[in-house]
Coordinates of C-alpha atoms in Angstrom, one line a residue:
X30 CA 3.3 -13.3 -19.4
X31 CA 0.4 -11.0 -18.5
X32 CA -1.6 -10.3 -15.4
X33 CA -5.2 -9.0 -15.1
X34 CA -5.4 -5.2 -14.8
X35 CA -7.7 -3.1 -12.6
X36 CA -9.0 -0.5 -15.0
X37 CA -11.6 1.0 -12.7
X38 CA -10.8 4.7 -11.8
X39 CA -9.5 5.2 -8.3
X40 CA -12.3 6.0 -5.8
X41 CA -15.0 5.2 -8.3
X42 CA -16.5 2.8 -5.8
X43 CA -17.7 4.1 -2.4
X44 CA -20.4 2.4 -0.4
X45 CA -21.2 0.5 2.8
X46 CA -20.1 -3.1 2.8
X47 CA -21.2 -5.8 5.2
X48 CA -18.8 -7.9 7.3
X49 CA -19.7 -11.5 6.7
X50 CA -16.8 -13.3 8.3
X51 CA -14.3 -12.5 11.0
X52 CA -11.4 -14.8 11.8
X53 CA -8.0 -14.6 13.5
X54 CA -5.4 -16.1 11.2
X55 CA -2.6 -15.3 13.7
X56 CA -2.0 -13.8 17.2
X57 CA -3.0 -10.2 17.1
X58 CA -4.4 -10.3 13.6
X59 CA -8.1 -10.1 12.6
X60 CA -9.2 -11.0 9.0
X61 CA -12.5 -9.6 7.7
X62 CA -14.5 -10.6 4.7
X63 CA -16.7 -7.9 3.2
X64 CA -19.5 -8.1 0.7
X65 CA -22.1 -5.8 -0.8
X66 CA -25.3 -6.0 1.3
X67 CA -27.4 -7.0 -1.7
X68 CA -24.9 -9.6 -2.8
X69 CA -23.9 -7.8 -6.0
X70 CA -20.5 -7.9 -7.5
X71 CA -17.6 -5.7 -6.2
X72 CA -15.3 -3.7 -8.5
X73 CA -12.3 -5.6 -10.0
X74 CA -8.9 -5.4 -8.4
X75 CA -5.4 -6.7 -9.0
X76 CA -2.7 -8.0 -6.6
X77 CA -1.2 -5.2 -4.6
X78 CA -4.4 -3.2 -4.4
X79 CA -5.8 -1.7 -1.2
X80 CA -9.1 -0.2 0.0
X81 CA -9.9 2.7 2.3
X82 CA -12.0 1.9 5.4
X83 CA -13.9 4.9 6.8
X84 CA -14.0 3.8 10.4
X85 CA -15.1 7.1 11.8
X86 CA -15.5 10.7 10.7
X87 CA -11.8 11.4 11.1
X88 CA -10.5 7.8 11.0
X89 CA -9.7 6.5 7.5
X90 CA -7.3 3.7 7.1
X91 CA -5.9 1.7 4.1
X92 CA -5.7 -2.1 4.1
X93 CA -4.4 -4.4 1.4
X94 CA -6.7 -6.9 -0.2
X95 CA -5.4 -10.3 0.5
X96 CA -8.1 -12.6 -1.0
X97 CA -8.7 -13.8 -4.6
X98 CA -9.1 -11.2 -7.3
X99 CA -11.3 -13.7 -9.2
X100 CA -13.8 -13.7 -6.3
X101 CA -16.1 -10.7 -7.3
X102 CA -18.4 -11.3 -4.4
X103 CA -16.2 -10.7 -1.4
X104 CA -13.1 -8.8 -0.4
X105 CA -10.7 -9.9 2.4
X106 CA -8.4 -7.8 4.5
X107 CA -6.2 -8.7 7.5
X108 CA -5.4 -6.1 10.2
X109 CA -2.7 -6.3 12.9
X110 CA -3.5 -4.7 16.2
X111 CA -1.0 -1.9 16.6
X112 CA -0.8 -1.0 20.3
X113 CA 1.1 2.2 19.5
X114 CA -0.8 3.0 16.4
X115 CA -3.1 5.9 15.6
X116 CA -6.3 4.1 16.5
X117 CA -7.4 2.4 13.2
X118 CA -6.3 -1.1 14.0
X119 CA -7.7 -1.0 17.5
X120 CA -11.1 0.2 16.1
X121 CA -11.1 -2.8 13.7
X122 CA -10.2 -5.3 16.5
X123 CA -12.5 -3.9 19.2
X124 CA -15.6 -2.6 17.4
X125 CA -16.1 -4.4 14.1
X126 CA -18.1 -7.6 14.1
X127 CA -20.0 -9.9 11.7
X128 CA -23.1 -8.1 10.5
X129 CA -21.6 -4.6 10.9
X130 CA -21.4 -2.3 7.9
X131 CA -18.4 -0.2 7.1
X132 CA -17.9 2.5 4.5
X133 CA -15.3 1.5 1.9
X134 CA -13.6 3.4 -1.0
X135 CA -11.4 1.9 -3.7
X136 CA -9.8 -0.3 -4.7
X137 CA -6.6 1.5 -5.6
X138 CA -3.3 -0.1 -6.6
X139 CA 0.1 1.6 -6.0
X140 CA 1.9 -1.7 -5.7
X141 CA 1.0 -3.6 -8.8
X142 CA 2.6 -6.8 -9.9
X143 CA 4.7 -6.2 -13.1
X144 CA 5.3 -9.2 -15.4
X145 CA 8.7 -10.9 -14.9
X146 CA 10.2 -14.3 -15.4
X147 CA 11.1 -14.6 -11.7
X148 CA 10.2 -12.9 -8.4
X149 CA 11.6 -12.8 -4.9
X150 CA 8.9 -11.9 -2.4
X151 CA 10.0 -10.6 1.0
X152 CA 7.4 -10.1 3.7
X153 CA 7.7 -9.0 7.3
X154 CA 4.8 -9.5 9.6
X155 CA 1.5 -8.1 8.4
X156 CA 3.3 -7.1 5.2
X157 CA 2.3 -10.5 3.9
X158 CA -1.1 -9.3 3.0
X159 CA -0.5 -7.7 -0.4
X160 CA 2.0 -10.5 -1.2
X161 CA -0.6 -13.3 -0.9
X162 CA -2.5 -12.5 -4.1
X163 CA 0.8 -11.7 -5.9
X164 CA 2.1 -15.2 -5.2
X165 CA -1.1 -16.7 -6.6
X166 CA -0.8 -14.6 -9.7
X167 CA 2.9 -15.4 -10.2
X168 CA 2.1 -19.1 -9.8
X169 CA -0.8 -18.9 -12.3
X170 CA 1.5 -17.1 -14.8
X171 CA 4.1 -19.9 -14.6
X172 CA 6.8 -17.6 -13.2
X173 CA 9.7 -18.8 -11.1
X174 CA 9.2 -17.3 -7.6
X175 CA 10.0 -17.8 -3.9
X176 CA 8.8 -16.2 -0.7
X177 CA 10.8 -15.5 2.4
X178 CA 8.4 -14.5 5.2
X179 CA 9.7 -13.2 8.5
X180 CA 7.9 -12.5 11.8
X181 CA 8.5 -12.2 15.5
X182 CA 7.0 -15.6 16.3
X183 CA 5.5 -18.3 14.2
X184 CA 2.1 -17.8 15.9
X185 CA 2.1 -14.2 14.9
X186 CA 2.6 -14.9 11.1
X187 CA -0.8 -14.7 9.4
X188 CA -1.5 -17.3 6.6
X189 CA 1.9 -18.9 7.2
X190 CA 0.7 -22.5 7.4
X191 CA -1.6 -22.1 4.5
X192 CA 1.2 -20.7 2.3
X193 CA 3.6 -23.5 3.2
X194 CA 0.9 -26.2 2.5
X195 CA -0.3 -24.6 -0.8
X196 CA 3.2 -23.9 -2.2
X197 CA 5.6 -26.6 -1.0
X198 CA 9.2 -25.9 -1.5
X199 CA 8.7 -22.2 -2.5
X200 CA 8.0 -20.6 0.9
X201 CA 10.6 -20.1 3.7
X202 CA 9.3 -19.0 7.1
X203 CA 11.7 -17.2 9.3
X204 CA 10.3 -16.7 12.8
X205 CA 12.7 -14.4 14.6
X206 CA 12.6 -16.1 17.9
X207 CA 13.6 -19.4 16.2
X208 CA 15.9 -18.4 13.4
X209 CA 16.8 -14.8 14.0
X210 CA 16.2 -11.9 11.5
X211 CA 16.1 -12.3 7.7
X212 CA 19.6 -12.9 6.2
X213 CA 19.3 -10.1 3.6
X214 CA 23.0 -10.4 2.4
X215 CA 22.4 -14.0 1.4
X216 CA 19.0 -13.4 -0.1
X217 CA 19.9 -10.3 -2.1
X218 CA 23.7 -10.6 -2.5
X219 CA 23.7 -12.5 -5.9
X220 CA 20.8 -11.3 -8.0
X221 CA 19.6 -13.4 -10.9
X222 CA 18.9 -11.5 -14.1
X223 CA 15.2 -10.7 -14.7
X224 CA 14.3 -10.9 -11.0
X225 CA 11.9 -8.5 -9.5
X226 CA 12.0 -8.1 -5.7
X227 CA 8.7 -7.2 -4.0
X228 CA 8.9 -6.3 -0.3
X229 CA 6.4 -5.2 2.3
X230 CA 6.7 -5.0 6.0
X231 CA 8.0 -2.7 8.8
X232 CA 10.1 0.3 8.0
X233 CA 13.4 -1.3 9.2
X234 CA 13.0 -4.2 6.8
X235 CA 12.1 -1.9 3.9
X236 CA 15.1 0.4 4.6
X237 CA 17.5 -2.5 4.8
X238 CA 16.2 -4.1 1.6
X239 CA 16.4 -0.7 -0.2
X240 CA 20.0 -0.4 0.8
X241 CA 20.8 -4.0 -0.2
X242 CA 19.3 -3.4 -3.6
X243 CA 20.9 0.0 -4.3
X244 CA 23.1 -1.4 -7.1
X245 CA 20.3 -3.3 -8.9
X246 CA 18.8 -2.0 -12.1
X247 CA 16.2 0.7 -11.7
X248 CA 12.7 -0.7 -11.1
X249 CA 13.9 -4.1 -9.9
X250 CA 12.8 -3.4 -6.3
X251 CA 9.2 -2.7 -5.5
X252 CA 8.2 -1.8 -1.9
X253 CA 5.1 -0.7 -0.1
X254 CA 5.1 1.2 3.2
X255 CA 2.4 1.1 5.7
X256 CA 3.8 4.1 7.5
X257 CA 5.5 7.3 6.3
X258 CA 9.3 7.3 6.3
X259 CA 11.2 9.9 8.2
X260 CA 11.8 13.2 6.3
X261 CA 14.5 15.8 6.4
X262 CA 13.7 19.5 6.3
X263 CA 11.9 20.8 3.2
X264 CA 14.0 22.1 0.2
X265 CA 12.4 25.5 0.6
X266 CA 11.7 27.1 4.0
X267 CA 9.5 29.8 2.6
X268 CA 6.1 29.7 0.8
X269 CA 5.5 29.2 -2.9
X270 CA 2.8 29.6 -5.5
X271 CA 0.7 26.8 -7.1
X272 CA -1.2 27.5 -10.3
X273 CA -4.3 25.4 -10.7
X274 CA -4.4 25.1 -14.5
X275 CA -8.0 23.7 -14.8
X276 CA -9.5 26.1 -12.3
X277 CA -7.7 29.3 -13.4
X278 CA -6.6 30.0 -9.8
X279 CA -3.3 30.6 -8.2
X280 CA -2.8 30.0 -4.5
X281 CA 0.1 30.7 -2.1
X282 CA 1.2 27.8 0.1
X283 CA 2.5 29.0 3.4
X284 CA 5.6 27.3 5.0
X285 CA 3.4 25.5 7.6
X286 CA 0.6 24.6 5.1
X287 CA 0.2 21.6 2.8
X288 CA -0.6 22.0 -0.9
X289 CA -3.7 20.0 -0.2
X290 CA -5.0 22.4 2.4
X291 CA -4.1 25.4 0.4
X292 CA -6.0 24.0 -2.7
X293 CA -9.0 23.1 -0.5
X294 CA -9.1 26.6 1.0
X295 CA -9.3 27.9 -2.6
X296 CA -12.5 25.9 -3.1
X297 CA -10.9 23.0 -5.2
X298 CA -11.6 19.7 -3.6
X299 CA -9.1 16.8 -4.0
X300 CA -9.8 13.4 -2.7
X301 CA -7.4 12.5 0.2
X302 CA -7.1 9.9 2.8
X303 CA -3.9 9.2 4.8
X304 CA -2.5 12.7 4.7
X305 CA 1.0 11.3 5.2
X306 CA 2.0 10.3 1.7
X307 CA 1.5 6.6 1.8
X308 CA -1.9 5.9 0.1
X309 CA -1.8 7.8 -3.2
X310 CA -5.3 9.1 -3.0
X311 CA -4.3 12.7 -3.6
X312 CA -1.8 12.1 -6.4
X313 CA -1.9 15.0 -8.8
X314 CA -0.4 15.6 -12.2
X315 CA 2.4 18.3 -12.3
X316 CA 2.4 20.3 -15.5
X317 CA 5.4 22.6 -14.6
X318 CA 7.9 23.0 -11.9
X319 CA 10.2 20.9 -9.7
X320 CA 8.8 19.0 -6.8
X321 CA 10.2 18.4 -3.3
X322 CA 8.9 14.9 -3.0
X323 CA 8.2 14.0 0.6
X324 CA 6.0 10.9 0.1
X325 CA 6.6 7.3 0.9
X326 CA 4.9 5.9 -2.2
X327 CA 6.4 7.0 -5.5
X328 CA 9.5 5.2 -6.8
X329 CA 12.7 7.1 -7.2
X330 CA 12.2 7.0 -11.0
X331 CA 8.7 8.4 -10.6
X332 CA 9.9 11.2 -8.3
X333 CA 12.7 12.1 -10.7
X334 CA 10.2 12.7 -13.5
X335 CA 8.5 15.5 -11.5
X336 CA 5.3 14.9 -13.4
X337 CA 3.2 13.8 -10.4
X338 CA 3.1 14.5 -6.7
X339 CA 1.2 13.6 -3.5
X340 CA 0.0 17.0 -2.5
X341 CA -0.8 16.0 1.1
X342 CA 3.0 16.1 2.0
X343 CA 5.1 17.0 -1.0
X344 CA 6.0 20.6 -1.7
X345 CA 7.7 22.8 -4.3
X346 CA 11.4 22.9 -4.9
X347 CA 11.0 26.0 -6.9
X348 CA 9.0 29.3 -6.6
X349 CA 6.0 28.1 -8.6
X350 CA 4.3 24.8 -9.5
X351 CA 1.6 24.3 -12.1
X352 CA -0.9 21.4 -11.2
X353 CA -3.6 19.8 -13.3
X354 CA -6.4 20.9 -11.0

């Protein structure tokens, strides 16, 4: 069983795309279809990928692609209005209209769909967006799969009716006002061999699913966070050195400074976007040293390898790191 891969380098594509369609698939959710102004093809992507929308000079947000990877002419995203957010979703809802152009970078995939004989997809609210193309890929590959999709109210659950209609018998909707919260002990208590669990949604759901899957084999749970998880104090309270192997430069990172900022101050530019350890744009290869991983993206196995880090938030757990920069 194989899935198409996105082999294009991260951030290779960056241009203005035109909004050609705007719909409201659920209460508080706006879906946008984007295309190249000249109608040309867009870069390939695979299920789980996201793009960066440059909404303003200091307002860059990541949104999952939720359309069809086979459609090379348009990209689709869906955005939930977050009343207590940082302004990105409100900008999309209030200022973007059909005919507008928006700067886009990507696609990038940190939540790729690995081949497996069976899948359990768990989605909470707008976390359904990366799951939609995953389901289509699993179905096309002949895998055994099921989706359990929770939300506050049925009317707030984007794409719910379409999913139920398209995949009868495989989709379970759990509106909280009708059926209560997801019954995770029942869903995850008796795992079937060879099952991968993919989960996306609010932090509370992701934390609960992570706890429920703690005894499963490594790599059998894949999650994606839209917001950074809470962090404890750094391993080191003092500064540390970072050697930039390709540049021949060594910088000192102060206790109140990020590696990303220290590297930039030394004249080495690294692409970055979220600055909170969720998007993966600034992921950098570690050649030597031990990392204090403070991101919300890498898996526990990836963090334990200490061969890569997100330099916008992660720090050194030793006096000196060597990075491939």
